[in-house]
PDB file of C-alpha atoms in Angstrom:
ATOM      1  CA  MET A 206      64.899  94.561 132.265  1.00  0.00           C
ATOM      2  CA  ASN A 207      66.555  95.766 129.289  1.00  0.00           C
ATOM      3  CA  ASP A 208      70.200  96.223 128.584  1.00  0.00           C
ATOM      4  CA  GLU A 209      70.245  99.958 128.760  1.00  0.00           C
ATOM      5  CA  ASN A 210      68.238  99.860 132.158  1.00  0.00           C
ATOM      6  CA  LYS A 211      70.894  97.138 133.406  1.00  0.00           C
ATOM      7  CA  SER A 212      73.809  99.645 132.400  1.00  0.00           C
ATOM      8  CA  ALA A 213      72.192 102.391 134.213  1.00  0.00           C
ATOM      9  CA  GLN A 214      71.562 100.479 137.187  1.00  0.00           C
ATOM     10  CA  SER A 215      75.350  99.260 137.227  1.00  0.00           C
ATOM     11  CA  ALA A 216      76.672 102.761 136.966  1.00  0.00           C
ATOM     12  CA  SER A 217      74.437 103.979 139.585  1.00  0.00           C
ATOM     13  CA  GLY A 218      75.675 101.215 141.783  1.00  0.00           C
ATOM     14  CA  ARG A 219      79.639 102.256 140.835  1.00  0.00           C
ATOM     15  CA  SER A 220      78.389 105.989 141.557  1.00  0.00           C
ATOM     16  CA  TRP A 221      77.028 105.514 145.042  1.00  0.00           C
ATOM     17  CA  GLY A 222      78.026 102.021 146.389  1.00  0.00           C
ATOM     18  CA  ASP A 223      81.104 103.611 148.070  1.00  0.00           C
ATOM     19  CA  LEU A 224      79.029 106.064 150.104  1.00  0.00           C
ATOM     20  CA  GLY A 225      78.693 104.041 152.914  1.00  0.00           C
ATOM     21  CA  PRO A 226      81.880 103.634 153.911  1.00  0.00           C
ATOM     22  CA  ARG A 227      83.117 107.040 152.793  1.00  0.00           C
ATOM     23  CA  LEU A 228      80.646 108.550 155.085  1.00  0.00           C
ATOM     24  CA  GLY A 229      81.699 106.266 158.242  1.00  0.00           C
ATOM     25  CA  SER A 230      85.490 106.969 157.742  1.00  0.00           C
ATOM     26  CA  ALA A 231      84.945 110.737 157.029  1.00  0.00           C
ATOM     27  CA  ALA A 232      82.986 110.962 160.578  1.00  0.00           C
ATOM     28  CA  VAL A 233      85.783 108.959 162.402  1.00  0.00           C
ATOM     29  CA  LEU A 234      88.517 111.330 160.836  1.00  0.00           C
ATOM     30  CA  ILE A 235      86.465 114.548 161.660  1.00  0.00           C
ATOM     31  CA  ALA A 236      85.912 113.338 165.352  1.00  0.00           C
ATOM     32  CA  VAL A 237      89.755 112.771 165.616  1.00  0.00           C
ATOM     33  CA  THR A 238      90.746 115.490 164.101  1.00  0.00           C
ATOM     34  CA  LEU A 239      88.836 117.905 166.050  1.00  0.00           C
ATOM     35  CA  GLY A 240      89.508 116.470 168.963  1.00  0.00           C
ATOM     36  CA  CYS A 241      93.247 116.709 168.779  1.00  0.00           C
ATOM     37  CA  VAL A 242      92.800 120.152 167.155  1.00  0.00           C
ATOM     38  CA  VAL A 243      91.022 121.165 170.381  1.00  0.00           C
ATOM     39  CA  ALA A 244      93.316 119.341 172.884  1.00  0.00           C
ATOM     40  CA  GLY A 245      96.318 120.800 171.132  1.00  0.00           C
ATOM     41  CA  GLY A 246      99.777 120.776 172.794  1.00  0.00           C
ATOM     42  CA  TRP A 247     101.537 117.258 172.893  1.00  0.00           C
ATOM     43  CA  PHE A 248      98.206 115.639 171.855  1.00  0.00           C
ATOM     44  CA  PHE A 249      98.223 117.561 168.427  1.00  0.00           C
ATOM     45  CA  SER A 250     101.870 117.194 167.819  1.00  0.00           C
ATOM     46  CA  GLY A 251     101.396 113.740 168.386  1.00  0.00           C
ATOM     47  CA  PHE A 252      98.794 113.567 165.725  1.00  0.00           C
ATOM     48  CA  VAL A 253     100.811 115.489 163.476  1.00  0.00           C
ATOM     49  CA  ALA A 254     103.625 112.873 163.788  1.00  0.00           C
ATOM     50  CA  VAL A 255     101.292 110.395 163.021  1.00  0.00           C
ATOM     51  CA  LEU A 256     100.012 111.591 160.056  1.00  0.00           C
ATOM     52  CA  PHE A 257     103.705 112.307 158.877  1.00  0.00           C
ATOM     53  CA  ALA A 258     104.687 108.756 159.505  1.00  0.00           C
ATOM     54  CA  GLY A 259     101.464 107.635 157.370  1.00  0.00           C
ATOM     55  CA  LEU A 260     101.886 110.089 154.699  1.00  0.00           C
ATOM     56  CA  PHE A 261     105.848 109.404 154.186  1.00  0.00           C
ATOM     57  CA  ARG A 262     105.382 105.577 154.318  1.00  0.00           C
ATOM     58  CA  GLU A 263     102.661 105.863 151.396  1.00  0.00           C
ATOM     59  CA  TRP A 264     105.133 108.190 149.378  1.00  0.00           C
ATOM     60  CA  GLU A 265     108.015 106.272 149.870  1.00  0.00           C
ATOM     61  CA  THR A 266     106.254 103.102 149.026  1.00  0.00           C
ATOM     62  CA  MET A 267     104.855 104.753 145.897  1.00  0.00           C
ATOM     63  CA  VAL A 268     107.931 106.236 144.308  1.00  0.00           C
ATOM     64  CA  THR A 269     110.267 103.326 145.127  1.00  0.00           C
ATOM     65  CA  ARG A 270     107.633 100.646 144.327  1.00  0.00           C
ATOM     66  CA  SER A 271     108.944  98.376 147.312  1.00  0.00           C
ATOM     67  CA  GLN A 272     108.472  98.108 150.935  1.00  0.00           C
ATOM     68  CA  MET A 273     110.035 100.789 153.272  1.00  0.00           C
ATOM     69  CA  ARG A 274     114.204 100.429 153.695  1.00  0.00           C
ATOM     70  CA  PRO A 275     116.067 101.003 156.832  1.00  0.00           C
ATOM     71  CA  ARG A 276     117.210 104.371 155.533  1.00  0.00           C
ATOM     72  CA  ALA A 277     113.573 105.683 154.970  1.00  0.00           C
ATOM     73  CA  TYR A 278     112.555 104.457 158.828  1.00  0.00           C
ATOM     74  CA  LEU A 279     115.668 106.656 159.845  1.00  0.00           C
ATOM     75  CA  TYR A 280     114.115 109.741 157.769  1.00  0.00           C
ATOM     76  CA  LEU A 281     110.494 108.926 159.062  1.00  0.00           C
ATOM     77  CA  THR A 282     111.343 108.459 162.798  1.00  0.00           C
ATOM     78  CA  LEU A 283     113.737 111.869 162.802  1.00  0.00           C
ATOM     79  CA  ILE A 284     110.905 113.976 161.154  1.00  0.00           C
ATOM     80  CA  ALA A 285     108.233 112.316 163.293  1.00  0.00           C
ATOM     81  CA  LEU A 286     110.394 113.049 166.486  1.00  0.00           C
ATOM     82  CA  ALA A 287     110.587 116.773 165.303  1.00  0.00           C
ATOM     83  CA  ALA A 288     106.596 117.034 165.028  1.00  0.00           C
ATOM     84  CA  VAL A 289     106.327 115.292 168.369  1.00  0.00           C
ATOM     85  CA  LEU A 290     108.863 117.479 170.317  1.00  0.00           C
ATOM     86  CA  TYR A 291     107.147 120.504 168.779  1.00  0.00           C
ATOM     87  CA  PRO A 292     105.584 121.848 171.973  1.00  0.00           C
ATOM     88  CA  LEU A 293     109.118 121.685 173.257  1.00  0.00           C
ATOM     89  CA  LEU A 294     111.398 122.606 170.430  1.00  0.00           C
ATOM     90  CA  GLY A 295     109.503 125.457 169.103  1.00  0.00           C
ATOM     91  CA  TRP A 296     109.244 126.180 165.465  1.00  0.00           C
ATOM     92  CA  LEU A 297     112.675 126.876 164.897  1.00  0.00           C
ATOM     93  CA  GLY A 298     114.100 123.753 166.725  1.00  0.00           C
ATOM     94  CA  THR A 299     111.465 121.524 164.881  1.00  0.00           C
ATOM     95  CA  PHE A 300     112.526 123.273 161.382  1.00  0.00           C
ATOM     96  CA  GLY A 301     116.081 122.672 162.169  1.00  0.00           C
ATOM     97  CA  LEU A 302     115.756 118.885 162.820  1.00  0.00           C
ATOM     98  CA  MET A 303     113.412 118.638 159.720  1.00  0.00           C
ATOM     99  CA  ALA A 304     115.998 120.632 157.628  1.00  0.00           C
ATOM    100  CA  ALA A 305     119.008 118.317 158.826  1.00  0.00           C
ATOM    101  CA  THR A 306     116.849 115.290 157.910  1.00  0.00           C
ATOM    102  CA  ALA A 307     116.128 116.520 154.404  1.00  0.00           C
ATOM    103  CA  LEU A 308     120.064 117.300 153.811  1.00  0.00           C
ATOM    104  CA  ILE A 309     121.004 113.658 155.137  1.00  0.00           C
ATOM    105  CA  ALA A 310     118.534 112.573 152.402  1.00  0.00           C
ATOM    106  CA  ALA A 311     119.748 114.586 149.896  1.00  0.00           C
ATOM    107  CA  ALA A 312     123.404 113.537 150.679  1.00  0.00           C
ATOM    108  CA  THR A 313     122.788 109.717 150.450  1.00  0.00           C
ATOM    109  CA  ASP A 314     122.856 107.961 146.984  1.00  0.00           C
ATOM    110  CA  GLY A 315     119.841 105.997 145.569  1.00  0.00           C
ATOM    111  CA  LYS A 316     117.892 105.568 142.564  1.00  0.00           C
ATOM    112  CA  TYR A 317     115.051 107.391 143.935  1.00  0.00           C
ATOM    113  CA  ARG A 318     116.840 110.246 145.889  1.00  0.00           C
ATOM    114  CA  TRP A 319     115.304 113.077 144.483  1.00  0.00           C
ATOM    115  CA  TRP A 320     111.904 111.799 144.476  1.00  0.00           C
ATOM    116  CA  ARG A 321     112.119 110.972 148.316  1.00  0.00           C
ATOM    117  CA  LEU A 322     113.691 114.251 148.981  1.00  0.00           C
ATOM    118  CA  ALA A 323     110.835 116.012 147.483  1.00  0.00           C
ATOM    119  CA  GLY A 324     108.319 114.286 149.146  1.00  0.00           C
ATOM    120  CA  LEU A 325     110.166 114.773 152.479  1.00  0.00           C
ATOM    121  CA  ALA A 326     110.726 118.665 151.904  1.00  0.00           C
ATOM    122  CA  PHE A 327     106.981 119.100 150.995  1.00  0.00           C
ATOM    123  CA  LEU A 328     105.790 116.895 153.795  1.00  0.00           C
ATOM    124  CA  CYS A 329     107.960 118.928 156.091  1.00  0.00           C
ATOM    125  CA  VAL A 330     106.571 122.132 154.914  1.00  0.00           C
ATOM    126  CA  PHE A 331     102.737 120.765 155.241  1.00  0.00           C
ATOM    127  CA  MET A 332     103.571 119.508 158.985  1.00  0.00           C
ATOM    128  CA  LEU A 333     105.259 122.454 160.085  1.00  0.00           C
ATOM    129  CA  ALA A 334     102.348 124.527 158.872  1.00  0.00           C
ATOM    130  CA  LEU A 335      99.695 122.608 160.681  1.00  0.00           C
ATOM    131  CA  LEU A 336     101.731 122.831 164.190  1.00  0.00           C
ATOM    132  CA  MET A 337     102.231 126.627 163.580  1.00  0.00           C
ATOM    133  CA  LEU A 338      98.879 127.020 162.625  1.00  0.00           C
ATOM    134  CA  ARG A 339      97.367 125.467 165.805  1.00  0.00           C
ATOM    135  CA  GLY A 340     100.101 126.881 167.827  1.00  0.00           C
ATOM    136  CA  SER A 341      99.138 126.971 171.675  1.00  0.00           C
ATOM    137  CA  THR A 342      96.339 129.706 171.870  1.00  0.00           C
ATOM    138  CA  GLY A 343      92.713 129.486 171.087  1.00  0.00           C
ATOM    139  CA  ALA A 344      93.028 131.184 167.949  1.00  0.00           C
ATOM    140  CA  GLY A 345      94.613 128.044 166.656  1.00  0.00           C
ATOM    141  CA  ILE A 346      91.322 126.139 167.260  1.00  0.00           C
ATOM    142  CA  LEU A 347      89.262 128.886 165.327  1.00  0.00           C
ATOM    143  CA  VAL A 348      91.818 128.883 162.329  1.00  0.00           C
ATOM    144  CA  ALA A 349      91.855 125.216 162.020  1.00  0.00           C
ATOM    145  CA  VAL A 350      87.948 125.025 162.241  1.00  0.00           C
ATOM    146  CA  TYR A 351      87.956 127.804 159.534  1.00  0.00           C
ATOM    147  CA  VAL A 352      90.466 126.003 157.097  1.00  0.00           C
ATOM    148  CA  LEU A 353      88.971 122.755 157.582  1.00  0.00           C
ATOM    149  CA  SER A 354      85.406 123.946 157.028  1.00  0.00           C
ATOM    150  CA  VAL A 355      86.496 125.180 153.699  1.00  0.00           C
ATOM    151  CA  VAL A 356      88.399 121.999 152.468  1.00  0.00           C
ATOM    152  CA  TRP A 357      85.653 119.319 153.885  1.00  0.00           C
ATOM    153  CA  VAL A 358      82.874 121.331 152.170  1.00  0.00           C
ATOM    154  CA  THR A 359      84.761 121.729 149.048  1.00  0.00           C
ATOM    155  CA  ASP A 360      85.549 118.086 149.124  1.00  0.00           C
ATOM    156  CA  SER A 361      82.166 116.722 149.654  1.00  0.00           C
ATOM    157  CA  ALA A 362      80.503 119.395 147.400  1.00  0.00           C
ATOM    158  CA  ALA A 363      82.773 118.420 144.363  1.00  0.00           C
ATOM    159  CA  PHE A 364      82.019 114.807 145.129  1.00  0.00           C
ATOM    160  CA  PHE A 365      78.072 115.046 145.341  1.00  0.00           C
ATOM    161  CA  THR A 366      77.722 117.582 142.640  1.00  0.00           C
ATOM    162  CA  GLY A 367      80.219 115.767 140.366  1.00  0.00           C
ATOM    163  CA  ARG A 368      78.352 112.629 140.598  1.00  0.00           C
ATOM    164  CA  GLN A 369      75.171 114.021 140.298  1.00  0.00           C
ATOM    165  CA  ILE A 370      75.483 116.259 137.534  1.00  0.00           C
ATOM    166  CA  GLY A 371      78.500 114.845 135.753  1.00  0.00           C
ATOM    167  CA  GLY A 372      79.298 116.602 132.606  1.00  0.00           C
ATOM    168  CA  GLU A 373      82.411 117.642 130.870  1.00  0.00           C
ATOM    169  CA  LYS A 374      85.632 116.065 132.209  1.00  0.00           C
ATOM    170  CA  LEU A 375      87.977 118.490 134.361  1.00  0.00           C
ATOM    171  CA  ALA A 376      91.191 116.953 133.433  1.00  0.00           C
ATOM    172  CA  PRO A 377      90.426 113.459 131.851  1.00  0.00           C
ATOM    173  CA  GLY A 378      94.124 112.835 131.307  1.00  0.00           C
ATOM    174  CA  ILE A 379      95.011 113.325 135.170  1.00  0.00           C
ATOM    175  CA  SER A 380      91.594 112.150 137.104  1.00  0.00           C
ATOM    176  CA  PRO A 381      88.784 110.904 134.758  1.00  0.00           C
ATOM    177  CA  SER A 382      86.406 110.942 137.468  1.00  0.00           C
ATOM    178  CA  LYS A 383      86.636 114.620 138.218  1.00  0.00           C
ATOM    179  CA  THR A 384      84.249 117.066 136.287  1.00  0.00           C
ATOM    180  CA  TRP A 385      83.755 120.526 135.862  1.00  0.00           C
ATOM    181  CA  SER A 386      80.280 120.683 137.562  1.00  0.00           C
ATOM    182  CA  GLY A 387      81.938 119.194 140.600  1.00  0.00           C
ATOM    183  CA  ALA A 388      85.012 121.573 140.636  1.00  0.00           C
ATOM    184  CA  LEU A 389      82.605 124.511 140.348  1.00  0.00           C
ATOM    185  CA  GLY A 390      80.145 122.882 142.826  1.00  0.00           C
ATOM    186  CA  GLY A 391      82.809 122.409 145.412  1.00  0.00           C
ATOM    187  CA  LEU A 392      84.430 126.035 144.627  1.00  0.00           C
ATOM    188  CA  ALA A 393      81.069 127.622 145.190  1.00  0.00           C
ATOM    189  CA  LEU A 394      79.919 125.624 148.409  1.00  0.00           C
ATOM    190  CA  GLY A 395      83.354 125.706 149.851  1.00  0.00           C
ATOM    191  CA  THR A 396      83.382 129.455 149.481  1.00  0.00           C
ATOM    192  CA  ILE A 397      80.038 130.104 151.121  1.00  0.00           C
ATOM    193  CA  ALA A 398      81.047 127.655 154.067  1.00  0.00           C
ATOM    194  CA  GLY A 399      84.293 129.543 154.448  1.00  0.00           C
ATOM    195  CA  THR A 400      82.905 132.897 154.268  1.00  0.00           C
ATOM    196  CA  VAL A 401      80.119 131.916 157.039  1.00  0.00           C
ATOM    197  CA  ALA A 402      83.195 130.429 158.940  1.00  0.00           C
ATOM    198  CA  TRP A 403      84.796 133.719 158.718  1.00  0.00           C
ATOM    199  CA  PHE A 404      81.969 135.642 160.020  1.00  0.00           C
ATOM    200  CA  PHE A 405      81.776 133.719 163.196  1.00  0.00           C
ATOM    201  CA  LEU A 406      85.293 133.060 163.737  1.00  0.00           C
ATOM    202  CA  ALA A 407      87.247 135.890 162.362  1.00  0.00           C
ATOM    203  CA  GLU A 408      87.789 139.884 162.730  1.00  0.00           C
ATOM    204  CA  GLY A 409      87.967 141.331 159.264  1.00  0.00           C
ATOM    205  CA  PRO A 410      86.088 142.360 155.970  1.00  0.00           C
ATOM    206  CA  LEU A 411      83.702 139.881 154.889  1.00  0.00           C
ATOM    207  CA  TRP A 412      85.028 140.053 151.158  1.00  0.00           C
ATOM    208  CA  LEU A 413      88.569 139.190 152.697  1.00  0.00           C
ATOM    209  CA  GLY A 414      87.144 135.887 154.026  1.00  0.00           C
ATOM    210  CA  ALA A 415      85.189 135.094 150.954  1.00  0.00           C
ATOM    211  CA  LEU A 416      88.526 135.687 148.908  1.00  0.00           C
ATOM    212  CA  PHE A 417      90.597 133.528 151.425  1.00  0.00           C
ATOM    213  CA  SER A 418      87.912 131.024 150.867  1.00  0.00           C
ATOM    214  CA  ALA A 419      87.828 130.867 147.314  1.00  0.00           C
ATOM    215  CA  ILE A 420      91.531 130.466 147.372  1.00  0.00           C
ATOM    216  CA  ILE A 421      91.764 127.586 149.924  1.00  0.00           C
ATOM    217  CA  SER A 422      89.011 125.896 147.757  1.00  0.00           C
ATOM    218  CA  VAL A 423      90.900 126.219 144.351  1.00  0.00           C
ATOM    219  CA  LEU A 424      94.167 125.280 146.059  1.00  0.00           C
ATOM    220  CA  GLY A 425      92.465 122.111 147.634  1.00  0.00           C
ATOM    221  CA  GLN A 426      91.226 120.863 144.482  1.00  0.00           C
ATOM    222  CA  GLY A 427      94.483 121.812 142.665  1.00  0.00           C
ATOM    223  CA  GLY A 428      96.299 119.760 145.614  1.00  0.00           C
ATOM    224  CA  ASP A 429      93.948 116.617 144.635  1.00  0.00           C
ATOM    225  CA  LEU A 430      94.740 116.988 140.923  1.00  0.00           C
ATOM    226  CA  ALA A 431      98.421 117.073 141.510  1.00  0.00           C
ATOM    227  CA  GLU A 432      98.116 113.980 143.551  1.00  0.00           C
ATOM    228  CA  SER A 433      96.397 112.043 141.069  1.00  0.00           C
ATOM    229  CA  ALA A 434      98.730 113.354 138.551  1.00  0.00           C
ATOM    230  CA  ILE A 435     101.663 111.988 140.739  1.00  0.00           C
ATOM    231  CA  LYS A 436      99.892 108.730 141.023  1.00  0.00           C
ATOM    232  CA  ARG A 437      99.199 108.455 137.440  1.00  0.00           C
ATOM    233  CA  HIS A 438     103.076 109.109 136.758  1.00  0.00           C
ATOM    234  CA  PHE A 439     103.898 105.992 139.113  1.00  0.00           C
ATOM    235  CA  LYS A 440     100.770 104.056 137.726  1.00  0.00           C
ATOM    236  CA  ILE A 441      98.831 103.411 140.765  1.00  0.00           C
ATOM    237  CA  LYS A 442      95.084 104.296 141.657  1.00  0.00           C
ATOM    238  CA  ASP A 443      95.365 104.933 145.425  1.00  0.00           C
ATOM    239  CA  SER A 444      98.246 105.945 147.414  1.00  0.00           C
ATOM    240  CA  GLY A 445      97.151 103.064 150.218  1.00  0.00           C
ATOM    241  CA  ASP A 446      93.851 101.392 151.744  1.00  0.00           C
ATOM    242  CA  ILE A 447      93.984 102.447 155.499  1.00  0.00           C
ATOM    243  CA  ILE A 448      90.811 104.632 154.958  1.00  0.00           C
ATOM    244  CA  PRO A 449      87.756 102.744 153.882  1.00  0.00           C
ATOM    245  CA  GLY A 450      86.213 104.727 150.994  1.00  0.00           C
ATOM    246  CA  HIS A 451      88.917 106.915 150.585  1.00  0.00           C
ATOM    247  CA  GLY A 452      92.382 105.057 149.914  1.00  0.00           C
ATOM    248  CA  GLY A 453      95.081 106.306 151.483  1.00  0.00           C
ATOM    249  CA  LEU A 454      96.173 109.088 153.982  1.00  0.00           C
ATOM    250  CA  MET A 455      97.607 110.973 150.718  1.00  0.00           C
ATOM    251  CA  ASP A 456      94.118 110.443 149.191  1.00  0.00           C
ATOM    252  CA  ARG A 457      92.457 112.080 152.191  1.00  0.00           C
ATOM    253  CA  LEU A 458      94.812 115.139 152.750  1.00  0.00           C
ATOM    254  CA  ASP A 459      95.978 116.191 149.349  1.00  0.00           C
ATOM    255  CA  SER A 460      93.215 118.949 149.408  1.00  0.00           C
ATOM    256  CA  LEU A 461      94.136 120.156 152.709  1.00  0.00           C
ATOM    257  CA  THR A 462      98.244 120.348 151.903  1.00  0.00           C
ATOM    258  CA  LEU A 463      98.240 123.493 149.689  1.00  0.00           C
ATOM    259  CA  GLY A 464      95.498 125.380 151.727  1.00  0.00           C
ATOM    260  CA  ALA A 465      97.254 124.971 154.952  1.00  0.00           C
ATOM    261  CA  ILE A 466     100.514 126.240 153.529  1.00  0.00           C
ATOM    262  CA  PHE A 467      98.757 129.214 151.870  1.00  0.00           C
ATOM    263  CA  VAL A 468      97.132 129.986 155.283  1.00  0.00           C
ATOM    264  CA  ALA A 469     100.069 129.520 157.327  1.00  0.00           C
ATOM    265  CA  ILE A 470     102.030 131.877 154.952  1.00  0.00           C
ATOM    266  CA  VAL A 471      99.478 134.736 155.060  1.00  0.00           C
ATOM    267  CA  GLY A 472      99.209 134.254 158.767  1.00  0.00           C
ATOM    268  CA  LEU A 473     103.381 134.568 159.106  1.00  0.00           C
ATOM    269  CA  ILE A 474     103.603 137.758 156.933  1.00  0.00           C
ATOM    270  CA  HIS A 475     100.837 139.634 158.708  1.00  0.00           C
ATOM    271  CA  GLY A 476     101.437 138.155 162.255  1.00  0.00           C
ATOM    272  CA  GLY A 477     104.692 136.943 162.402  1.00  0.00           C
ATOM    273  CA  THR A 478     106.199 133.670 163.712  1.00  0.00           C
ATOM    274  CA  ALA A 479     104.878 134.236 167.166  1.00  0.00           C
ATOM    275  CA  SER A 480     101.302 134.829 166.114  1.00  0.00           C
ATOM    276  CA  ILE A 481     100.292 133.015 162.932  1.00  0.00           C
ATOM    277  CA  PRO A 482      96.657 132.022 163.682  1.00  0.00           C
ATOM    278  CA  HIS A 483      95.973 135.923 164.750  1.00  0.00           C
ATOM    279  CA  GLY A 484      97.971 137.044 161.639  1.00  0.00           C
ATOM    280  CA  PHE A 485      95.307 135.138 159.504  1.00  0.00           C
ATOM    281  CA  LEU A 486      92.211 135.754 161.414  1.00  0.00           C
ATOM    282  CA  TYR A 487      92.546 139.306 162.789  1.00  0.00           C
ATOM    283  CA  TRP A 488      92.721 142.285 160.600  1.00  0.00           C
TER     284      TRP A 488
END
């Protein structure tokens, strides 16, 4: 075997060697996520609280470059408690507890105060968006399935088309592995998947479903790039190692954050705080 063939074989191994762990982890995550979404109530709020705890821990250790301190554990506990108690407190009580915790963080001294506060604020908005999107009605299940369909298909399509086709880099200074072929493949297939899901799950013009799906797909890839830029700033490759083949929770959920917030805002504007899932799905 000549050097050129060895090089090609090595590159192929690097490209697809992590496929098995990625697929296995993805299957477990999908099953757990959908199970909690369908169960709703305390199961889903507890699931969101666990997500926040993992995400904030990764953020805190990334920006401080050290282990969690007692003050950070206090913030983590208060916000996780706010998420868990969402079925009891409602959106206003949960928001109030989250805002109070953020104010405490803003008032404390510390070298990394503003990075910590930025992470807290963004994660709180993300968590509240998830909780309000799921709500307590069947429409919450439908909107969750729709959003997750767009995000998951975009992620998978970008991964496979990018590795199979390759080509010009999308943002080499931020994420050297991402390509324009992957981004466009993810956008195309994510939009198609979302439009199909919209047809079966929503009541509204198909063009609106396609538009929303495209926006969510773009926001998903934008969230992925934003997280990559932050990791590059702090000189780390992965936010953690809790998920085999993917890295940390931030590495897995970065593409969901902006899309979920966008859907929650649209549902809020169109349906009000009492019916965000209906406000997004029914036109």
